[in-house]
Structure formats: structure tokens, C-alpha cells
PDB file of N, CA and C in Angstrom:
ATOM      1  N   LYS A 156       0.842  -1.190   0.000  1.00 48.00           N
ATOM      2  CA  LYS A 156       0.000   0.000   0.000  1.00 48.00           C
ATOM      3  C   LYS A 156       0.882   1.246   0.000  1.00 48.00           C
ATOM      4  N   SER A 157       0.487   2.250  -0.728  1.00 59.00           N
ATOM      5  CA  SER A 157       1.255   3.489  -0.754  1.00 59.00           C
ATOM      6  C   SER A 157       1.019   4.288   0.525  1.00 59.00           C
ATOM      7  N   VAL A 158       1.923   5.229   0.788  1.00 60.00           N
ATOM      8  CA  VAL A 158       1.776   6.089   1.972  1.00 60.00           C
ATOM      9  C   VAL A 158       0.476   6.869   1.876  1.00 60.00           C
ATOM     10  N   GLU A 159       0.174   7.389   0.682  1.00 62.00           N
ATOM     11  CA  GLU A 159      -1.059   8.154   0.517  1.00 62.00           C
ATOM     12  C   GLU A 159      -2.277   7.290   0.822  1.00 62.00           C
ATOM     13  N   GLY A 160      -2.212   6.026   0.466  1.00 65.00           N
ATOM     14  CA  GLY A 160      -3.319   5.112   0.708  1.00 65.00           C
ATOM     15  C   GLY A 160      -3.524   4.772   2.173  1.00 65.00           C
ATOM     16  N   ARG A 161      -2.544   5.053   3.005  1.00 63.00           N
ATOM     17  CA  ARG A 161      -2.644   4.750   4.435  1.00 63.00           C
ATOM     18  C   ARG A 161      -3.372   5.829   5.227  1.00 63.00           C
ATOM     19  N   ALA A 162      -3.569   7.000   4.652  1.00 65.00           N
ATOM     20  CA  ALA A 162      -4.175   8.117   5.398  1.00 65.00           C
ATOM     21  C   ALA A 162      -5.530   7.751   5.997  1.00 65.00           C
ATOM     22  N   PRO A 163      -6.482   7.193   5.222  1.00 69.00           N
ATOM     23  CA  PRO A 163      -7.786   6.857   5.834  1.00 69.00           C
ATOM     24  C   PRO A 163      -7.651   5.841   6.972  1.00 69.00           C
ATOM     25  N   GLN A 164      -6.787   4.846   6.800  1.00 65.00           N
ATOM     26  CA  GLN A 164      -6.574   3.841   7.838  1.00 65.00           C
ATOM     27  C   GLN A 164      -5.974   4.501   9.083  1.00 65.00           C
ATOM     28  N   PHE A 165      -5.040   5.407   8.898  1.00 63.00           N
ATOM     29  CA  PHE A 165      -4.406   6.109  10.003  1.00 63.00           C
ATOM     30  C   PHE A 165      -5.425   6.971  10.738  1.00 63.00           C
ATOM     31  N   ARG A 166      -6.290   7.664   9.976  1.00 64.00           N
ATOM     32  CA  ARG A 166      -7.331   8.501  10.598  1.00 64.00           C
ATOM     33  C   ARG A 166      -8.255   7.652  11.465  1.00 64.00           C
ATOM     34  N   GLU A 167      -8.711   6.526  10.923  1.00 68.00           N
ATOM     35  CA  GLU A 167      -9.623   5.659  11.672  1.00 68.00           C
ATOM     36  C   GLU A 167      -8.953   5.107  12.931  1.00 68.00           C
ATOM     37  N   SER A 168      -7.715   4.682  12.789  1.00 60.00           N
ATOM     38  CA  SER A 168      -6.964   4.140  13.915  1.00 60.00           C
ATOM     39  C   SER A 168      -6.789   5.168  15.009  1.00 60.00           C
ATOM     40  N   SER A 169      -6.462   6.395  14.634  1.00 57.00           N
ATOM     41  CA  SER A 169      -6.237   7.426  15.639  1.00 57.00           C
ATOM     42  C   SER A 169      -7.552   7.855  16.285  1.00 57.00           C
ATOM     43  N   ARG A 170      -8.667   7.825  15.548  1.00 61.00           N
ATOM     44  CA  ARG A 170      -9.980   8.126  16.148  1.00 61.00           C
ATOM     45  C   ARG A 170     -10.321   7.083  17.200  1.00 61.00           C
ATOM     46  N   ALA A 171      -9.961   5.832  16.911  1.00 56.00           N
ATOM     47  CA  ALA A 171     -10.243   4.755  17.857  1.00 56.00           C
ATOM     48  C   ALA A 171      -9.449   4.948  19.148  1.00 56.00           C
ATOM     49  N   GLY A 172      -8.368   5.730  19.071  1.00 54.00           N
ATOM     50  CA  GLY A 172      -7.557   6.010  20.260  1.00 54.00           C
ATOM     51  C   GLY A 172      -8.229   6.965  21.209  1.00 54.00           C
ATOM     52  N   GLY A 173      -9.335   7.605  20.803  1.00 56.00           N
ATOM     53  CA  GLY A 173     -10.106   8.428  21.710  1.00 56.00           C
ATOM     54  C   GLY A 173      -9.844   9.918  21.646  1.00 56.00           C
ATOM     55  N   GLU A 174      -8.996  10.380  20.767  1.00 47.00           N
ATOM     56  CA  GLU A 174      -8.687  11.813  20.682  1.00 47.00           C
ATOM     57  C   GLU A 174      -9.701  12.486  19.767  1.00 47.00           C
ATOM     58  N   ALA A 175     -10.663  13.193  20.351  1.00 53.00           N
ATOM     59  CA  ALA A 175     -11.741  13.808  19.579  1.00 53.00           C
ATOM     60  C   ALA A 175     -11.260  15.002  18.775  1.00 53.00           C
ATOM     61  N   ASP A 176     -10.264  15.722  19.256  1.00 72.00           N
ATOM     62  CA  ASP A 176      -9.814  16.943  18.602  1.00 72.00           C
ATOM     63  C   ASP A 176      -8.612  16.733  17.686  1.00 72.00           C
ATOM     64  N   LEU A 177      -8.387  15.510  17.262  1.00 76.00           N
ATOM     65  CA  LEU A 177      -7.256  15.189  16.408  1.00 76.00           C
ATOM     66  C   LEU A 177      -7.535  15.619  14.972  1.00 76.00           C
ATOM     67  N   ARG A 178      -6.584  16.324  14.365  1.00 80.00           N
ATOM     68  CA  ARG A 178      -6.673  16.703  12.944  1.00 80.00           C
ATOM     69  C   ARG A 178      -5.458  16.175  12.217  1.00 80.00           C
ATOM     70  N   LEU A 179      -5.683  15.459  11.136  1.00 80.00           N
ATOM     71  CA  LEU A 179      -4.608  14.910  10.322  1.00 80.00           C
ATOM     72  C   LEU A 179      -4.594  15.642   8.993  1.00 80.00           C
ATOM     73  N   LEU A 180      -3.478  16.292   8.680  1.00 83.00           N
ATOM     74  CA  LEU A 180      -3.317  17.013   7.426  1.00 83.00           C
ATOM     75  C   LEU A 180      -2.235  16.307   6.620  1.00 83.00           C
ATOM     76  N   GLY A 181      -2.536  15.977   5.394  1.00 80.00           N
ATOM     77  CA  GLY A 181      -1.554  15.321   4.536  1.00 80.00           C
ATOM     78  C   GLY A 181      -2.026  13.938   4.163  1.00 80.00           C
ATOM     79  N   PRO A 182      -1.168  13.157   3.558  1.00 81.00           N
ATOM     80  CA  PRO A 182       0.250  13.424   3.372  1.00 81.00           C
ATOM     81  C   PRO A 182       0.501  14.482   2.298  1.00 81.00           C
ATOM     82  N   ALA A 183       1.614  15.195   2.461  1.00 87.00           N
ATOM     83  CA  ALA A 183       2.030  16.232   1.523  1.00 87.00           C
ATOM     84  C   ALA A 183       3.538  16.107   1.315  1.00 87.00           C
ATOM     85  N   PRO A 184       4.048  16.582   0.183  1.00 89.00           N
ATOM     86  CA  PRO A 184       5.494  16.529  -0.031  1.00 89.00           C
ATOM     87  C   PRO A 184       6.239  17.296   1.066  1.00 89.00           C
ATOM     88  N   ALA A 185       7.277  16.672   1.607  1.00 87.00           N
ATOM     89  CA  ALA A 185       8.113  17.318   2.624  1.00 87.00           C
ATOM     90  C   ALA A 185       9.109  18.237   1.921  1.00 87.00           C
ATOM     91  N   ALA A 186       9.719  19.108   2.697  1.00 89.00           N
ATOM     92  CA  ALA A 186      10.749  19.984   2.130  1.00 89.00           C
ATOM     93  C   ALA A 186      12.102  19.565   2.699  1.00 89.00           C
ATOM     94  N   PRO A 187      13.052  19.189   1.900  1.00 91.00           N
ATOM     95  CA  PRO A 187      12.982  18.950   0.458  1.00 91.00           C
ATOM     96  C   PRO A 187      12.278  17.628   0.172  1.00 91.00           C
ATOM     97  N   TYR A 188      11.612  17.579  -0.975  1.00 90.00           N
ATOM     98  CA  TYR A 188      10.826  16.405  -1.344  1.00 90.00           C
ATOM     99  C   TYR A 188      11.708  15.186  -1.590  1.00 90.00           C
ATOM    100  N   LYS A 189      12.865  15.397  -2.206  1.00 90.00           N
ATOM    101  CA  LYS A 189      13.787  14.297  -2.454  1.00 90.00           C
ATOM    102  C   LYS A 189      15.092  14.591  -1.731  1.00 90.00           C
ATOM    103  N   LEU A 190      15.508  13.645  -0.886  1.00 89.00           N
ATOM    104  CA  LEU A 190      16.717  13.818  -0.097  1.00 89.00           C
ATOM    105  C   LEU A 190      17.520  12.526  -0.155  1.00 89.00           C
ATOM    106  N   ARG A 191      18.764  12.624  -0.562  1.00 89.00           N
ATOM    107  CA  ARG A 191      19.645  11.454  -0.695  1.00 89.00           C
ATOM    108  C   ARG A 191      18.991  10.331  -1.493  1.00 89.00           C
ATOM    109  N   GLY A 192      18.310  10.709  -2.576  1.00 88.00           N
ATOM    110  CA  GLY A 192      17.709   9.730  -3.477  1.00 88.00           C
ATOM    111  C   GLY A 192      16.388   9.145  -3.004  1.00 88.00           C
ATOM    112  N   LYS A 193      15.855   9.635  -1.893  1.00 86.00           N
ATOM    113  CA  LYS A 193      14.581   9.121  -1.374  1.00 86.00           C
ATOM    114  C   LYS A 193      13.548  10.236  -1.363  1.00 86.00           C
ATOM    115  N   TYR A 194      12.309   9.870  -1.714  1.00 86.00           N
ATOM    116  CA  TYR A 194      11.212  10.819  -1.689  1.00 86.00           C
ATOM    117  C   TYR A 194      10.623  10.855  -0.289  1.00 86.00           C
ATOM    118  N   ARG A 195      10.228  12.053   0.144  1.00 86.00           N
ATOM    119  CA  ARG A 195       9.728  12.225   1.505  1.00 86.00           C
ATOM    120  C   ARG A 195       8.349  12.865   1.498  1.00 86.00           C
ATOM    121  N   LEU A 196       7.485  12.350   2.346  1.00 84.00           N
ATOM    122  CA  LEU A 196       6.150  12.913   2.560  1.00 84.00           C
ATOM    123  C   LEU A 196       5.991  13.172   4.044  1.00 84.00           C
ATOM    124  N   GLU A 197       5.136  14.120   4.381  1.00 86.00           N
ATOM    125  CA  GLU A 197       4.892  14.377   5.798  1.00 86.00           C
ATOM    126  C   GLU A 197       3.406  14.517   6.068  1.00 86.00           C
ATOM    127  N   TRP A 198       3.040  14.145   7.278  1.00 83.00           N
ATOM    128  CA  TRP A 198       1.690  14.340   7.785  1.00 83.00           C
ATOM    129  C   TRP A 198       1.820  15.252   8.988  1.00 83.00           C
ATOM    130  N   LEU A 199       0.926  16.181   9.097  1.00 84.00           N
ATOM    131  CA  LEU A 199       0.873  17.053  10.267  1.00 84.00           C
ATOM    132  C   LEU A 199      -0.336  16.630  11.084  1.00 84.00           C
ATOM    133  N   VAL A 200      -0.088  16.293  12.329  1.00 82.00           N
ATOM    134  CA  VAL A 200      -1.164  15.854  13.215  1.00 82.00           C
ATOM    135  C   VAL A 200      -1.287  16.907  14.313  1.00 82.00           C
ATOM    136  N   LYS A 201      -2.487  17.456  14.461  1.00 82.00           N
ATOM    137  CA  LYS A 201      -2.716  18.527  15.437  1.00 82.00           C
ATOM    138  C   LYS A 201      -3.737  18.070  16.468  1.00 82.00           C
ATOM    139  N   GLY A 202      -3.532  18.519  17.687  1.00 80.00           N
ATOM    140  CA  GLY A 202      -4.466  18.221  18.757  1.00 80.00           C
ATOM    141  C   GLY A 202      -4.285  19.224  19.880  1.00 80.00           C
ATOM    142  N   LYS A 203      -5.297  19.373  20.708  1.00 80.00           N
ATOM    143  CA  LYS A 203      -5.246  20.364  21.787  1.00 80.00           C
ATOM    144  C   LYS A 203      -4.487  19.863  23.009  1.00 80.00           C
ATOM    145  N   ASP A 204      -4.546  18.581  23.281  1.00 82.00           N
ATOM    146  CA  ASP A 204      -3.928  18.002  24.471  1.00 82.00           C
ATOM    147  C   ASP A 204      -2.780  17.091  24.053  1.00 82.00           C
ATOM    148  N   ARG A 205      -1.545  17.480  24.402  1.00 82.00           N
ATOM    149  CA  ARG A 205      -0.372  16.739  23.951  1.00 82.00           C
ATOM    150  C   ARG A 205      -0.399  15.277  24.402  1.00 82.00           C
ATOM    151  N   LEU A 206      -0.735  15.009  25.666  1.00 84.00           N
ATOM    152  CA  LEU A 206      -0.755  13.635  26.159  1.00 84.00           C
ATOM    153  C   LEU A 206      -1.808  12.798  25.440  1.00 84.00           C
ATOM    154  N   ALA A 207      -2.983  13.370  25.205  1.00 80.00           N
ATOM    155  CA  ALA A 207      -4.031  12.644  24.489  1.00 80.00           C
ATOM    156  C   ALA A 207      -3.611  12.399  23.044  1.00 80.00           C
ATOM    157  N   LEU A 208      -2.932  13.353  22.454  1.00 80.00           N
ATOM    158  CA  LEU A 208      -2.458  13.218  21.071  1.00 80.00           C
ATOM    159  C   LEU A 208      -1.446  12.082  20.963  1.00 80.00           C
ATOM    160  N   VAL A 209      -0.469  12.069  21.862  1.00 81.00           N
ATOM    161  CA  VAL A 209       0.546  11.007  21.851  1.00 81.00           C
ATOM    162  C   VAL A 209      -0.113   9.655  22.082  1.00 81.00           C
ATOM    163  N   SER A 210      -1.061   9.605  23.006  1.00 81.00           N
ATOM    164  CA  SER A 210      -1.771   8.360  23.286  1.00 81.00           C
ATOM    165  C   SER A 210      -2.557   7.878  22.065  1.00 81.00           C
ATOM    166  N   ALA A 211      -3.234   8.793  21.381  1.00 78.00           N
ATOM    167  CA  ALA A 211      -4.032   8.430  20.207  1.00 78.00           C
ATOM    168  C   ALA A 211      -3.157   7.956  19.054  1.00 78.00           C
ATOM    169  N   LEU A 212      -1.944   8.472  18.954  1.00 79.00           N
ATOM    170  CA  LEU A 212      -1.060   8.109  17.845  1.00 79.00           C
ATOM    171  C   LEU A 212      -0.213   6.873  18.125  1.00 79.00           C
ATOM    172  N   ARG A 213      -0.098   6.498  19.381  1.00 81.00           N
ATOM    173  CA  ARG A 213       0.757   5.362  19.730  1.00 81.00           C
ATOM    174  C   ARG A 213       0.369   4.096  18.957  1.00 81.00           C
ATOM    175  N   GLY A 214      -0.913   3.770  18.922  1.00 78.00           N
ATOM    176  CA  GLY A 214      -1.355   2.557  18.222  1.00 78.00           C
ATOM    177  C   GLY A 214      -1.053   2.582  16.733  1.00 78.00           C
ATOM    178  N   PRO A 215      -1.481   3.628  16.023  1.00 75.00           N
ATOM    179  CA  PRO A 215      -1.195   3.673  14.590  1.00 75.00           C
ATOM    180  C   PRO A 215       0.299   3.689  14.264  1.00 75.00           C
ATOM    181  N   VAL A 216       1.095   4.381  15.075  1.00 77.00           N
ATOM    182  CA  VAL A 216       2.537   4.450  14.794  1.00 77.00           C
ATOM    183  C   VAL A 216       3.185   3.098  15.071  1.00 77.00           C
ATOM    184  N   LEU A 217       2.859   2.483  16.201  1.00 79.00           N
ATOM    185  CA  LEU A 217       3.442   1.178  16.518  1.00 79.00           C
ATOM    186  C   LEU A 217       2.916   0.091  15.584  1.00 79.00           C
ATOM    187  N   GLY A 218       1.701   0.269  15.058  1.00 77.00           N
ATOM    188  CA  GLY A 218       1.115  -0.710  14.144  1.00 77.00           C
ATOM    189  C   GLY A 218       1.497  -0.501  12.694  1.00 77.00           C
ATOM    190  N   PHE A 219       2.324   0.499  12.409  1.00 73.00           N
ATOM    191  CA  PHE A 219       2.749   0.798  11.039  1.00 73.00           C
ATOM    192  C   PHE A 219       3.475  -0.405  10.459  1.00 73.00           C
ATOM    193  N   LYS A 220       3.055  -0.860   9.287  1.00 74.00           N
ATOM    194  CA  LYS A 220       3.675  -2.011   8.636  1.00 74.00           C
ATOM    195  C   LYS A 220       4.858  -1.526   7.802  1.00 74.00           C
ATOM    196  N   TYR A 221       6.047  -1.814   8.285  1.00 70.00           N
ATOM    197  CA  TYR A 221       7.261  -1.360   7.625  1.00 70.00           C
ATOM    198  C   TYR A 221       7.643  -2.296   6.487  1.00 70.00           C
ATOM    199  N   SER A 222       8.280  -1.723   5.500  1.00 74.00           N
ATOM    200  CA  SER A 222       8.901  -2.507   4.438  1.00 74.00           C
ATOM    201  C   SER A 222      10.284  -1.919   4.224  1.00 74.00           C
ATOM    202  N   LYS A 223      11.075  -2.578   3.431  1.00 75.00           N
ATOM    203  CA  LYS A 223      12.423  -2.065   3.177  1.00 75.00           C
ATOM    204  C   LYS A 223      12.373  -0.726   2.449  1.00 75.00           C
ATOM    205  N   ALA A 224      11.282  -0.461   1.746  1.00 76.00           N
ATOM    206  CA  ALA A 224      11.166   0.775   0.960  1.00 76.00           C
ATOM    207  C   ALA A 224      10.611   1.944   1.777  1.00 76.00           C
ATOM    208  N   LEU A 225      10.014   1.676   2.943  1.00 76.00           N
ATOM    209  CA  LEU A 225       9.389   2.738   3.740  1.00 76.00           C
ATOM    210  C   LEU A 225      10.046   2.856   5.108  1.00 76.00           C
ATOM    211  N   SER A 226      10.127   4.066   5.583  1.00 76.00           N
ATOM    212  CA  SER A 226      10.552   4.283   6.964  1.00 76.00           C
ATOM    213  C   SER A 226       9.641   5.356   7.553  1.00 76.00           C
ATOM    214  N   LEU A 227       9.623   5.418   8.862  1.00 77.00           N
ATOM    215  CA  LEU A 227       8.729   6.347   9.556  1.00 77.00           C
ATOM    216  C   LEU A 227       9.505   7.012  10.685  1.00 77.00           C
ATOM    217  N   SER A 228       9.350   8.319  10.799  1.00 79.00           N
ATOM    218  CA  SER A 228       9.916   9.017  11.951  1.00 79.00           C
ATOM    219  C   SER A 228       8.829   9.931  12.507  1.00 79.00           C
ATOM    220  N   VAL A 229       8.868  10.135  13.819  1.00 78.00           N
ATOM    221  CA  VAL A 229       7.872  10.963  14.502  1.00 78.00           C
ATOM    222  C   VAL A 229       8.610  12.101  15.195  1.00 78.00           C
ATOM    223  N   ASP A 230       8.153  13.309  14.961  1.00 79.00           N
ATOM    224  CA  ASP A 230       8.741  14.488  15.587  1.00 79.00           C
ATOM    225  C   ASP A 230       7.645  15.192  16.369  1.00 79.00           C
ATOM    226  N   VAL A 231       7.738  15.173  17.699  1.00 75.00           N
ATOM    227  CA  VAL A 231       6.743  15.795  18.549  1.00 75.00           C
ATOM    228  C   VAL A 231       7.156  17.232  18.799  1.00 75.00           C
ATOM    229  N   ASP A 232       6.218  18.157  18.576  1.00 72.00           N
ATOM    230  CA  ASP A 232       6.477  19.580  18.756  1.00 72.00           C
ATOM    231  C   ASP A 232       7.634  20.083  17.907  1.00 72.00           C
ATOM    232  N   PRO A 233       7.588  19.862  16.592  1.00 62.00           N
ATOM    233  CA  PRO A 233       8.699  20.364  15.763  1.00 62.00           C
ATOM    234  C   PRO A 233       8.750  21.890  15.817  1.00 62.00           C
ATOM    235  N   VAL A 234       9.953  22.395  15.797  1.00 50.00           N
ATOM    236  CA  VAL A 234      10.147  23.855  15.849  1.00 50.00           C
ATOM    237  C   VAL A 234      10.616  24.352  14.502  1.00 50.00           C
TER     238      VAL A 234
END
């Protein structure tokens, strides 16, 4: 499955985590889009309560099905 195809599954999974105010934006091309020969996409996840947000995302992030072609990184409170 493509990263773009995972967005609906990710939204449903995070809703099941109980975070009512969770907003998922993306996926969208990251800046820079291509880095060291790899294409990058980013999702922005917004919520009012940091602990509830982390709790809601724990399941979908830990349940992410990795392949050799995909990797995932999480940045909390990027500046």
C-alpha cells in the first residue's frame, strides 16, 4: 500500500484512540521532497492536548507495517 493510501486507515486508527480533537493534514510533499535519493512525505497531526495526542497516535505508529522501501519518523512539537 502506498503512503497516501494509508491516510484513511491512520485517521480511523487514531480516532479509535479516543482523541476527539485530532486533525490529520496530509500526506504532503516534505521539504525537500527528495533527499539522498529518497522521496519524503509528511503528515501534520494537530491536537489540543499533547498527552491525548501522543496516546491516540501510539497505536497507529506502533502498528505501522514497515517494508524495506518505507521508513517512519515521529517528531513531537517540531520547531
